[in-house]
Amino acid sequence: MQRHWFEDLADHMGAAYLRYSFTRGTEQEVGFLIDVLGLQPGDRVLDVGCGPGRHANALAAAGMVVTGIDISRRFVEIASERAAPGASFVRADARRLSFDAEFDAAISLCQGAFGLGGPDLDAGDPANITSDEMVLRGMQRALVPGGRAAVSAFSSYFQVRFLEEGDHFDAATGINREHTTVLDEGGNSSEHDAWTTCYTPRELRLVFDRVGLRVDDVWSVTPGNYAARPPDTDHAEFLVLAHRPAVGCSKG
C-alpha cells in the first residue's frame, strides 16, 4: 500500500488526536446518526477513515457491529486497543475498498477519507474528484441495497468566509492547504501540511449521483453539533445523507 501523507501526521499525533476539541462531540454525533440512519442493535456499520475509532467504538457500544478502516496503521492500532465489543479495525485504503453488499450503513466523518486531498494525488486529478469518487464508490458497493450512508465534507463557503492564517484555499480546485503544528502524546510539537477538499452542496449532490448514491439530505453541521439544518455559510461542514437504491429501482 502506497504511503499517504496523512500517515506521518497520524504517526506523530497518536492517541493525542483524541484530546483535540473537535473529538469531544462524539456522543452527540453518534446519537444523531443512530436516529437519522435508523440504526438498530445488530446492524452492520462500516466506518471509512475511522481514525482512532471514536465513532466506531461508540456505535459498537450502542449495539451495532462495526468495521472501521483507516490508512494509518497507528490509528488502527489505537482503535483496536480501545475496541468495544462488536467493533473491529483493519488497515485499508479507503480508495480501494473490496466489500460487497455487506453493511446496512456506512459512515465517513471528519474528513477521515472523503475529502482527504493532498500532493500525492494523480497529476491529472488536481481537484481530487477521482480520489473522492473512489471512496464513495467503495462505500456504495459495501452497502446492501437500501443501505444508508452519512458523509461529512468541509464547506467551501465556510472556508472562504473564515480563512485562517496559515491556510491557503485554491479556488480552482476547492482544496485548502493548512500549515499546522500538531502535538504528540508527550506534548512534543511537529509541523505538518494538511490538505482538505472542500465542497458546496451542489457539488456533493453531483458527485454522489455519479457513484450511484441517492442524496436524501444535505445539512450544515459542526463537530458535536449535528442537526437537520439547511445548508448555510456559518457552519464548517456539510453532512450528506444518502442511500444505495434498492435493486430494480430507478428512483430513490
PDB file of C-alpha atoms in Angstrom:
ATOM      1  CA  MET A   1       0.000   0.000   0.000  1.00  0.00           C
ATOM      2  CA  GLN A   2       1.433   3.369  -1.032  1.00  0.00           C
ATOM      3  CA  ARG A   3       2.094   5.600   1.955  1.00  0.00           C
ATOM      4  CA  HIS A   4      -0.298   8.537   2.251  1.00  0.00           C
ATOM      5  CA  TRP A   5       0.829  11.942   3.553  1.00  0.00           C
ATOM      6  CA  PHE A   6      -1.746  11.684   6.360  1.00  0.00           C
ATOM      7  CA  GLU A   7       0.127   8.756   7.900  1.00  0.00           C
ATOM      8  CA  ASP A   8       3.041  10.943   9.008  1.00  0.00           C
ATOM      9  CA  LEU A   9       0.643  13.299  10.762  1.00  0.00           C
ATOM     10  CA  ALA A  10      -1.224  10.395  12.395  1.00  0.00           C
ATOM     11  CA  ASP A  11       2.015   8.716  13.466  1.00  0.00           C
ATOM     12  CA  HIS A  12       3.047  11.865  15.311  1.00  0.00           C
ATOM     13  CA  MET A  13      -0.311  12.561  16.981  1.00  0.00           C
ATOM     14  CA  GLY A  14      -1.145   9.027  18.041  1.00  0.00           C
ATOM     15  CA  ALA A  15      -3.693   8.978  20.863  1.00  0.00           C
ATOM     16  CA  ALA A  16      -3.240  12.739  21.321  1.00  0.00           C
ATOM     17  CA  TYR A  17      -5.712  13.060  18.443  1.00  0.00           C
ATOM     18  CA  LEU A  18      -8.453  12.223  20.936  1.00  0.00           C
ATOM     19  CA  ARG A  19      -7.567  15.294  23.013  1.00  0.00           C
ATOM     20  CA  TYR A  20      -8.445  17.768  20.264  1.00  0.00           C
ATOM     21  CA  SER A  21     -11.616  19.767  20.877  1.00  0.00           C
ATOM     22  CA  PHE A  22     -13.366  18.552  17.719  1.00  0.00           C
ATOM     23  CA  THR A  23     -13.409  14.998  19.106  1.00  0.00           C
ATOM     24  CA  ARG A  24     -15.415  15.922  22.208  1.00  0.00           C
ATOM     25  CA  GLY A  25     -18.771  15.786  20.443  1.00  0.00           C
ATOM     26  CA  THR A  26     -18.614  12.093  19.561  1.00  0.00           C
ATOM     27  CA  GLU A  27     -21.567  11.111  21.755  1.00  0.00           C
ATOM     28  CA  GLN A  28     -23.839  13.770  20.229  1.00  0.00           C
ATOM     29  CA  GLU A  29     -22.779  12.925  16.684  1.00  0.00           C
ATOM     30  CA  VAL A  30     -23.307   9.194  17.143  1.00  0.00           C
ATOM     31  CA  GLY A  31     -26.675   9.665  18.821  1.00  0.00           C
ATOM     32  CA  PHE A  32     -27.812  11.852  15.943  1.00  0.00           C
ATOM     33  CA  LEU A  33     -26.576   9.359  13.336  1.00  0.00           C
ATOM     34  CA  ILE A  34     -28.263   6.416  15.023  1.00  0.00           C
ATOM     35  CA  ASP A  35     -31.524   8.343  14.809  1.00  0.00           C
ATOM     36  CA  VAL A  36     -31.324   9.673  11.237  1.00  0.00           C
ATOM     37  CA  LEU A  37     -29.876   6.454   9.790  1.00  0.00           C
ATOM     38  CA  GLY A  38     -32.474   4.374  11.614  1.00  0.00           C
ATOM     39  CA  LEU A  39     -29.825   2.120  13.141  1.00  0.00           C
ATOM     40  CA  GLN A  40     -30.815  -0.791  15.358  1.00  0.00           C
ATOM     41  CA  PRO A  41     -28.718  -3.082  17.577  1.00  0.00           C
ATOM     42  CA  GLY A  42     -27.129  -5.735  15.406  1.00  0.00           C
ATOM     43  CA  ASP A  43     -26.957  -3.564  12.289  1.00  0.00           C
ATOM     44  CA  ARG A  44     -23.663  -3.789  10.414  1.00  0.00           C
ATOM     45  CA  VAL A  45     -21.872  -0.451  10.007  1.00  0.00           C
ATOM     46  CA  LEU A  46     -18.747   0.422   8.025  1.00  0.00           C
ATOM     47  CA  ASP A  47     -16.699   3.397   9.287  1.00  0.00           C
ATOM     48  CA  VAL A  48     -14.470   4.615   6.451  1.00  0.00           C
ATOM     49  CA  GLY A  49     -11.485   6.639   7.628  1.00  0.00           C
ATOM     50  CA  CYS A  50     -12.235   5.737  11.232  1.00  0.00           C
ATOM     51  CA  GLY A  51      -9.099   7.300  12.726  1.00  0.00           C
ATOM     52  CA  PRO A  52      -8.522   6.028  16.275  1.00  0.00           C
ATOM     53  CA  GLY A  53     -12.046   4.616  16.342  1.00  0.00           C
ATOM     54  CA  ARG A  54     -14.093   7.129  18.310  1.00  0.00           C
ATOM     55  CA  HIS A  55     -17.295   6.845  16.224  1.00  0.00           C
ATOM     56  CA  ALA A  56     -16.888   3.129  15.537  1.00  0.00           C
ATOM     57  CA  ASN A  57     -16.435   2.274  19.207  1.00  0.00           C
ATOM     58  CA  ALA A  58     -19.351   4.475  20.260  1.00  0.00           C
ATOM     59  CA  LEU A  59     -21.598   2.792  17.700  1.00  0.00           C
ATOM     60  CA  ALA A  60     -20.462  -0.641  18.854  1.00  0.00           C
ATOM     61  CA  ALA A  61     -21.173   0.328  22.453  1.00  0.00           C
ATOM     62  CA  ALA A  62     -24.726   1.146  21.305  1.00  0.00           C
ATOM     63  CA  GLY A  63     -25.141  -2.383  19.930  1.00  0.00           C
ATOM     64  CA  MET A  64     -24.048  -2.137  16.315  1.00  0.00           C
ATOM     65  CA  VAL A  65     -21.499  -4.456  14.671  1.00  0.00           C
ATOM     66  CA  VAL A  66     -18.875  -2.088  13.296  1.00  0.00           C
ATOM     67  CA  THR A  67     -15.913  -2.458  10.967  1.00  0.00           C
ATOM     68  CA  GLY A  68     -13.544   0.511  10.960  1.00  0.00           C
ATOM     69  CA  ILE A  69     -10.928   1.018   8.270  1.00  0.00           C
ATOM     70  CA  ASP A  70      -8.161   3.594   8.131  1.00  0.00           C
ATOM     71  CA  ILE A  71      -4.992   4.057   6.117  1.00  0.00           C
ATOM     72  CA  SER A  72      -2.994   4.908   9.241  1.00  0.00           C
ATOM     73  CA  ARG A  73      -1.526   1.832  10.894  1.00  0.00           C
ATOM     74  CA  ARG A  74      -1.008   3.820  14.109  1.00  0.00           C
ATOM     75  CA  PHE A  75      -4.646   4.862  14.294  1.00  0.00           C
ATOM     76  CA  VAL A  76      -5.822   1.308  13.616  1.00  0.00           C
ATOM     77  CA  GLU A  77      -3.623   0.083  16.468  1.00  0.00           C
ATOM     78  CA  ILE A  78      -5.088   2.684  18.856  1.00  0.00           C
ATOM     79  CA  ALA A  79      -8.653   1.890  17.779  1.00  0.00           C
ATOM     80  CA  SER A  80      -8.054  -1.832  18.262  1.00  0.00           C
ATOM     81  CA  GLU A  81      -6.577  -1.317  21.726  1.00  0.00           C
ATOM     82  CA  ARG A  82      -9.724   0.580  22.741  1.00  0.00           C
ATOM     83  CA  ALA A  83     -12.170  -1.619  20.802  1.00  0.00           C
ATOM     84  CA  ALA A  84     -15.639  -2.016  22.259  1.00  0.00           C
ATOM     85  CA  PRO A  85     -17.331  -5.419  21.898  1.00  0.00           C
ATOM     86  CA  GLY A  86     -18.663  -5.589  18.362  1.00  0.00           C
ATOM     87  CA  ALA A  87     -16.003  -3.311  16.847  1.00  0.00           C
ATOM     88  CA  SER A  88     -13.103  -4.458  14.679  1.00  0.00           C
ATOM     89  CA  PHE A  89     -10.494  -2.460  12.799  1.00  0.00           C
ATOM     90  CA  VAL A  90      -8.484  -3.041   9.634  1.00  0.00           C
ATOM     91  CA  ARG A  91      -5.803  -1.034   7.894  1.00  0.00           C
ATOM     92  CA  ALA A  92      -7.009  -0.338   4.363  1.00  0.00           C
ATOM     93  CA  ASP A  93      -7.005   2.358   1.699  1.00  0.00           C
ATOM     94  CA  ALA A  94     -10.484   3.909   1.513  1.00  0.00           C
ATOM     95  CA  ARG A  95      -9.999   4.400  -2.231  1.00  0.00           C
ATOM     96  CA  ARG A  96      -9.724   0.643  -2.755  1.00  0.00           C
ATOM     97  CA  LEU A  97     -12.443  -0.973  -0.658  1.00  0.00           C
ATOM     98  CA  SER A  98     -13.356  -4.551  -1.547  1.00  0.00           C
ATOM     99  CA  PHE A  99     -16.602  -5.014   0.410  1.00  0.00           C
ATOM    100  CA  ASP A 100     -19.665  -6.180  -1.479  1.00  0.00           C
ATOM    101  CA  ALA A 101     -23.177  -5.557  -0.055  1.00  0.00           C
ATOM    102  CA  GLU A 102     -22.073  -6.395   3.483  1.00  0.00           C
ATOM    103  CA  PHE A 103     -23.264  -3.391   5.510  1.00  0.00           C
ATOM    104  CA  ASP A 104     -26.562  -1.806   6.487  1.00  0.00           C
ATOM    105  CA  ALA A 105     -24.936   1.613   6.841  1.00  0.00           C
ATOM    106  CA  ALA A 106     -21.642   3.316   6.080  1.00  0.00           C
ATOM    107  CA  ILE A 107     -20.158   6.498   7.502  1.00  0.00           C
ATOM    108  CA  SER A 108     -17.155   8.675   6.698  1.00  0.00           C
ATOM    109  CA  LEU A 109     -16.809  11.597   9.083  1.00  0.00           C
ATOM    110  CA  CYS A 110     -14.444  14.418   9.927  1.00  0.00           C
ATOM    111  CA  GLN A 111     -12.702  14.169   6.543  1.00  0.00           C
ATOM    112  CA  GLY A 112     -11.184  10.841   7.538  1.00  0.00           C
ATOM    113  CA  ALA A 113     -11.288   9.594   3.936  1.00  0.00           C
ATOM    114  CA  PHE A 114     -13.651  11.601   1.730  1.00  0.00           C
ATOM    115  CA  GLY A 115     -12.042  14.955   1.000  1.00  0.00           C
ATOM    116  CA  LEU A 116      -8.594  13.907   2.181  1.00  0.00           C
ATOM    117  CA  GLY A 117      -6.726  15.524  -0.711  1.00  0.00           C
ATOM    118  CA  GLY A 118      -3.032  16.142  -0.960  1.00  0.00           C
ATOM    119  CA  PRO A 119       0.122  16.399  -3.028  1.00  0.00           C
ATOM    120  CA  ASP A 120       0.229  12.668  -3.800  1.00  0.00           C
ATOM    121  CA  LEU A 121      -2.874  12.845  -5.971  1.00  0.00           C
ATOM    122  CA  ASP A 122      -2.696  11.940  -9.643  1.00  0.00           C
ATOM    123  CA  ALA A 123      -1.468  14.937 -11.617  1.00  0.00           C
ATOM    124  CA  GLY A 124      -4.491  14.575 -13.869  1.00  0.00           C
ATOM    125  CA  ASP A 125      -6.868  14.964 -10.923  1.00  0.00           C
ATOM    126  CA  PRO A 126      -5.929  18.288  -9.312  1.00  0.00           C
ATOM    127  CA  ALA A 127      -9.359  18.775  -7.735  1.00  0.00           C
ATOM    128  CA  ASN A 128      -9.331  15.352  -6.019  1.00  0.00           C
ATOM    129  CA  ILE A 129     -12.544  14.288  -7.775  1.00  0.00           C
ATOM    130  CA  THR A 130     -11.319  10.835  -8.815  1.00  0.00           C
ATOM    131  CA  SER A 131      -9.974  10.077  -5.345  1.00  0.00           C
ATOM    132  CA  ASP A 132     -13.199  11.121  -3.638  1.00  0.00           C
ATOM    133  CA  GLU A 133     -15.313   9.209  -6.151  1.00  0.00           C
ATOM    134  CA  MET A 134     -13.271   6.085  -5.433  1.00  0.00           C
ATOM    135  CA  VAL A 135     -14.080   6.408  -1.732  1.00  0.00           C
ATOM    136  CA  LEU A 136     -17.795   6.857  -2.416  1.00  0.00           C
ATOM    137  CA  ARG A 137     -17.923   4.022  -4.965  1.00  0.00           C
ATOM    138  CA  GLY A 138     -16.403   1.689  -2.410  1.00  0.00           C
ATOM    139  CA  MET A 139     -18.968   2.770   0.173  1.00  0.00           C
ATOM    140  CA  GLN A 140     -21.796   2.324  -2.338  1.00  0.00           C
ATOM    141  CA  ARG A 141     -20.665  -1.228  -3.153  1.00  0.00           C
ATOM    142  CA  ALA A 142     -20.274  -2.022   0.548  1.00  0.00           C
ATOM    143  CA  LEU A 143     -23.919  -1.199   1.289  1.00  0.00           C
ATOM    144  CA  VAL A 144     -26.789  -3.599   0.926  1.00  0.00           C
ATOM    145  CA  PRO A 145     -29.493  -2.322  -1.447  1.00  0.00           C
ATOM    146  CA  GLY A 146     -31.414   0.278   0.543  1.00  0.00           C
ATOM    147  CA  GLY A 147     -28.464   0.771   2.895  1.00  0.00           C
ATOM    148  CA  ARG A 148     -27.750   4.312   4.057  1.00  0.00           C
ATOM    149  CA  ALA A 149     -24.631   6.461   4.183  1.00  0.00           C
ATOM    150  CA  ALA A 150     -23.601   9.540   6.160  1.00  0.00           C
ATOM    151  CA  VAL A 151     -20.591  11.501   4.897  1.00  0.00           C
ATOM    152  CA  SER A 152     -19.212  14.816   6.114  1.00  0.00           C
ATOM    153  CA  ALA A 153     -17.388  17.282   3.879  1.00  0.00           C
ATOM    154  CA  PHE A 154     -15.763  20.600   4.592  1.00  0.00           C
ATOM    155  CA  SER A 155     -17.732  23.610   3.345  1.00  0.00           C
ATOM    156  CA  SER A 156     -16.162  25.780   0.648  1.00  0.00           C
ATOM    157  CA  TYR A 157     -18.417  28.624   1.769  1.00  0.00           C
ATOM    158  CA  PHE A 158     -17.187  28.489   5.357  1.00  0.00           C
ATOM    159  CA  GLN A 159     -13.561  28.041   4.359  1.00  0.00           C
ATOM    160  CA  VAL A 160     -13.549  31.146   2.174  1.00  0.00           C
ATOM    161  CA  ARG A 161     -15.536  33.197   4.668  1.00  0.00           C
ATOM    162  CA  PHE A 162     -13.378  32.314   7.667  1.00  0.00           C
ATOM    163  CA  LEU A 163      -9.971  31.701   6.086  1.00  0.00           C
ATOM    164  CA  GLU A 164      -7.432  31.405   8.884  1.00  0.00           C
ATOM    165  CA  GLU A 165      -3.808  32.464   8.999  1.00  0.00           C
ATOM    166  CA  GLY A 166      -1.707  29.613   7.646  1.00  0.00           C
ATOM    167  CA  ASP A 167      -4.471  28.412   5.318  1.00  0.00           C
ATOM    168  CA  HIS A 168      -4.389  28.636   1.538  1.00  0.00           C
ATOM    169  CA  PHE A 169      -7.612  27.983  -0.360  1.00  0.00           C
ATOM    170  CA  ASP A 170      -7.206  27.169  -4.050  1.00  0.00           C
ATOM    171  CA  ALA A 171     -10.324  28.486  -5.776  1.00  0.00           C
ATOM    172  CA  ALA A 172      -9.574  26.466  -8.930  1.00  0.00           C
ATOM    173  CA  THR A 173      -9.613  23.084  -7.170  1.00  0.00           C
ATOM    174  CA  GLY A 174     -11.516  23.697  -3.942  1.00  0.00           C
ATOM    175  CA  ILE A 175      -8.593  22.313  -1.940  1.00  0.00           C
ATOM    176  CA  ASN A 176      -7.447  24.030   1.249  1.00  0.00           C
ATOM    177  CA  ARG A 177      -3.849  23.585   2.427  1.00  0.00           C
ATOM    178  CA  GLU A 178      -3.264  24.192   6.094  1.00  0.00           C
ATOM    179  CA  HIS A 179       0.155  24.516   7.702  1.00  0.00           C
ATOM    180  CA  THR A 180      -0.314  23.420  11.284  1.00  0.00           C
ATOM    181  CA  THR A 181       1.503  22.385  14.428  1.00  0.00           C
ATOM    182  CA  VAL A 182       0.389  19.105  15.972  1.00  0.00           C
ATOM    183  CA  LEU A 183       1.277  17.660  19.361  1.00  0.00           C
ATOM    184  CA  ASP A 184       2.036  14.068  20.260  1.00  0.00           C
ATOM    185  CA  GLU A 185       1.036  12.293  23.461  1.00  0.00           C
ATOM    186  CA  GLY A 186       4.021  13.792  25.290  1.00  0.00           C
ATOM    187  CA  GLY A 187       3.279  17.339  24.154  1.00  0.00           C
ATOM    188  CA  ASN A 188       6.075  17.392  21.554  1.00  0.00           C
ATOM    189  CA  SER A 189       5.232  19.519  18.519  1.00  0.00           C
ATOM    190  CA  SER A 190       5.745  18.861  14.832  1.00  0.00           C
ATOM    191  CA  GLU A 191       4.988  20.969  11.752  1.00  0.00           C
ATOM    192  CA  HIS A 192       2.775  19.475   9.065  1.00  0.00           C
ATOM    193  CA  ASP A 193       0.844  20.444   5.951  1.00  0.00           C
ATOM    194  CA  ALA A 194      -2.695  19.107   5.669  1.00  0.00           C
ATOM    195  CA  TRP A 195      -4.925  19.165   2.589  1.00  0.00           C
ATOM    196  CA  THR A 196      -8.734  19.101   2.617  1.00  0.00           C
ATOM    197  CA  THR A 197     -11.016  19.149  -0.422  1.00  0.00           C
ATOM    198  CA  CYS A 198     -13.952  21.482   0.210  1.00  0.00           C
ATOM    199  CA  TYR A 199     -17.396  21.265  -1.370  1.00  0.00           C
ATOM    200  CA  THR A 200     -20.647  23.098  -1.991  1.00  0.00           C
ATOM    201  CA  PRO A 201     -23.978  21.254  -1.565  1.00  0.00           C
ATOM    202  CA  ARG A 202     -24.475  21.241  -5.337  1.00  0.00           C
ATOM    203  CA  GLU A 203     -21.078  19.616  -5.913  1.00  0.00           C
ATOM    204  CA  LEU A 204     -21.815  16.997  -3.273  1.00  0.00           C
ATOM    205  CA  ARG A 205     -25.107  16.073  -4.926  1.00  0.00           C
ATOM    206  CA  LEU A 206     -23.378  15.759  -8.285  1.00  0.00           C
ATOM    207  CA  VAL A 207     -20.516  13.543  -7.098  1.00  0.00           C
ATOM    208  CA  PHE A 208     -22.810  11.286  -5.040  1.00  0.00           C
ATOM    209  CA  ASP A 209     -25.115  10.862  -8.023  1.00  0.00           C
ATOM    210  CA  ARG A 210     -22.168   9.883 -10.231  1.00  0.00           C
ATOM    211  CA  VAL A 211     -21.358   6.904  -7.997  1.00  0.00           C
ATOM    212  CA  GLY A 212     -24.928   5.672  -7.596  1.00  0.00           C
ATOM    213  CA  LEU A 213     -25.727   7.053  -4.163  1.00  0.00           C
ATOM    214  CA  ARG A 214     -29.037   8.919  -3.965  1.00  0.00           C
ATOM    215  CA  VAL A 215     -28.817  12.001  -1.762  1.00  0.00           C
ATOM    216  CA  ASP A 216     -31.645  12.354   0.755  1.00  0.00           C
ATOM    217  CA  ASP A 217     -30.417  15.440   2.623  1.00  0.00           C
ATOM    218  CA  VAL A 218     -27.502  17.860   2.874  1.00  0.00           C
ATOM    219  CA  TRP A 219     -27.233  19.636   6.222  1.00  0.00           C
ATOM    220  CA  SER A 220     -24.857  22.196   7.736  1.00  0.00           C
ATOM    221  CA  VAL A 221     -23.104  20.867  10.861  1.00  0.00           C
ATOM    222  CA  THR A 222     -20.165  21.395  13.144  1.00  0.00           C
ATOM    223  CA  PRO A 223     -18.398  18.765  15.262  1.00  0.00           C
ATOM    224  CA  GLY A 224     -20.513  17.987  18.301  1.00  0.00           C
ATOM    225  CA  ASN A 225     -23.490  19.856  16.849  1.00  0.00           C
ATOM    226  CA  TYR A 226     -25.065  17.626  14.225  1.00  0.00           C
ATOM    227  CA  ALA A 227     -28.591  18.726  13.317  1.00  0.00           C
ATOM    228  CA  ALA A 228     -31.064  18.733  10.430  1.00  0.00           C
ATOM    229  CA  ARG A 229     -30.019  22.260   9.486  1.00  0.00           C
ATOM    230  CA  PRO A 230     -30.386  23.652   5.935  1.00  0.00           C
ATOM    231  CA  PRO A 231     -27.096  24.484   4.175  1.00  0.00           C
ATOM    232  CA  ASP A 232     -25.628  27.837   5.180  1.00  0.00           C
ATOM    233  CA  THR A 233     -22.297  29.681   5.268  1.00  0.00           C
ATOM    234  CA  ASP A 234     -21.982  29.686   9.069  1.00  0.00           C
ATOM    235  CA  HIS A 235     -21.041  26.060   9.754  1.00  0.00           C
ATOM    236  CA  ALA A 236     -17.767  24.345   8.921  1.00  0.00           C
ATOM    237  CA  GLU A 237     -19.090  21.122   7.426  1.00  0.00           C
ATOM    238  CA  PHE A 238     -21.871  19.625   5.380  1.00  0.00           C
ATOM    239  CA  LEU A 239     -23.340  16.268   6.334  1.00  0.00           C
ATOM    240  CA  VAL A 240     -24.705  14.254   3.411  1.00  0.00           C
ATOM    241  CA  LEU A 241     -27.288  11.534   3.986  1.00  0.00           C
ATOM    242  CA  ALA A 242     -27.707   9.169   1.057  1.00  0.00           C
ATOM    243  CA  HIS A 243     -28.762   5.636   0.227  1.00  0.00           C
ATOM    244  CA  ARG A 244     -27.975   2.867  -2.219  1.00  0.00           C
ATOM    245  CA  PRO A 245     -31.148   2.355  -4.280  1.00  0.00           C
ATOM    246  CA  ALA A 246     -32.864  -0.979  -3.901  1.00  0.00           C
ATOM    247  CA  VAL A 247     -32.305  -3.456  -6.720  1.00  0.00           C
ATOM    248  CA  GLY A 248     -34.526  -2.712  -9.688  1.00  0.00           C
ATOM    249  CA  CYS A 249     -35.436   0.798  -8.531  1.00  0.00           C
ATOM    250  CA  SER A 250     -34.855   3.620 -10.977  1.00  0.00           C
ATOM    251  CA  LYS A 251     -35.688   6.303  -8.409  1.00  0.00           C
ATOM    252  CA  GLY A 252     -34.668   6.654  -4.779  1.00  0.00           C
TER     253      GLY A 252
END
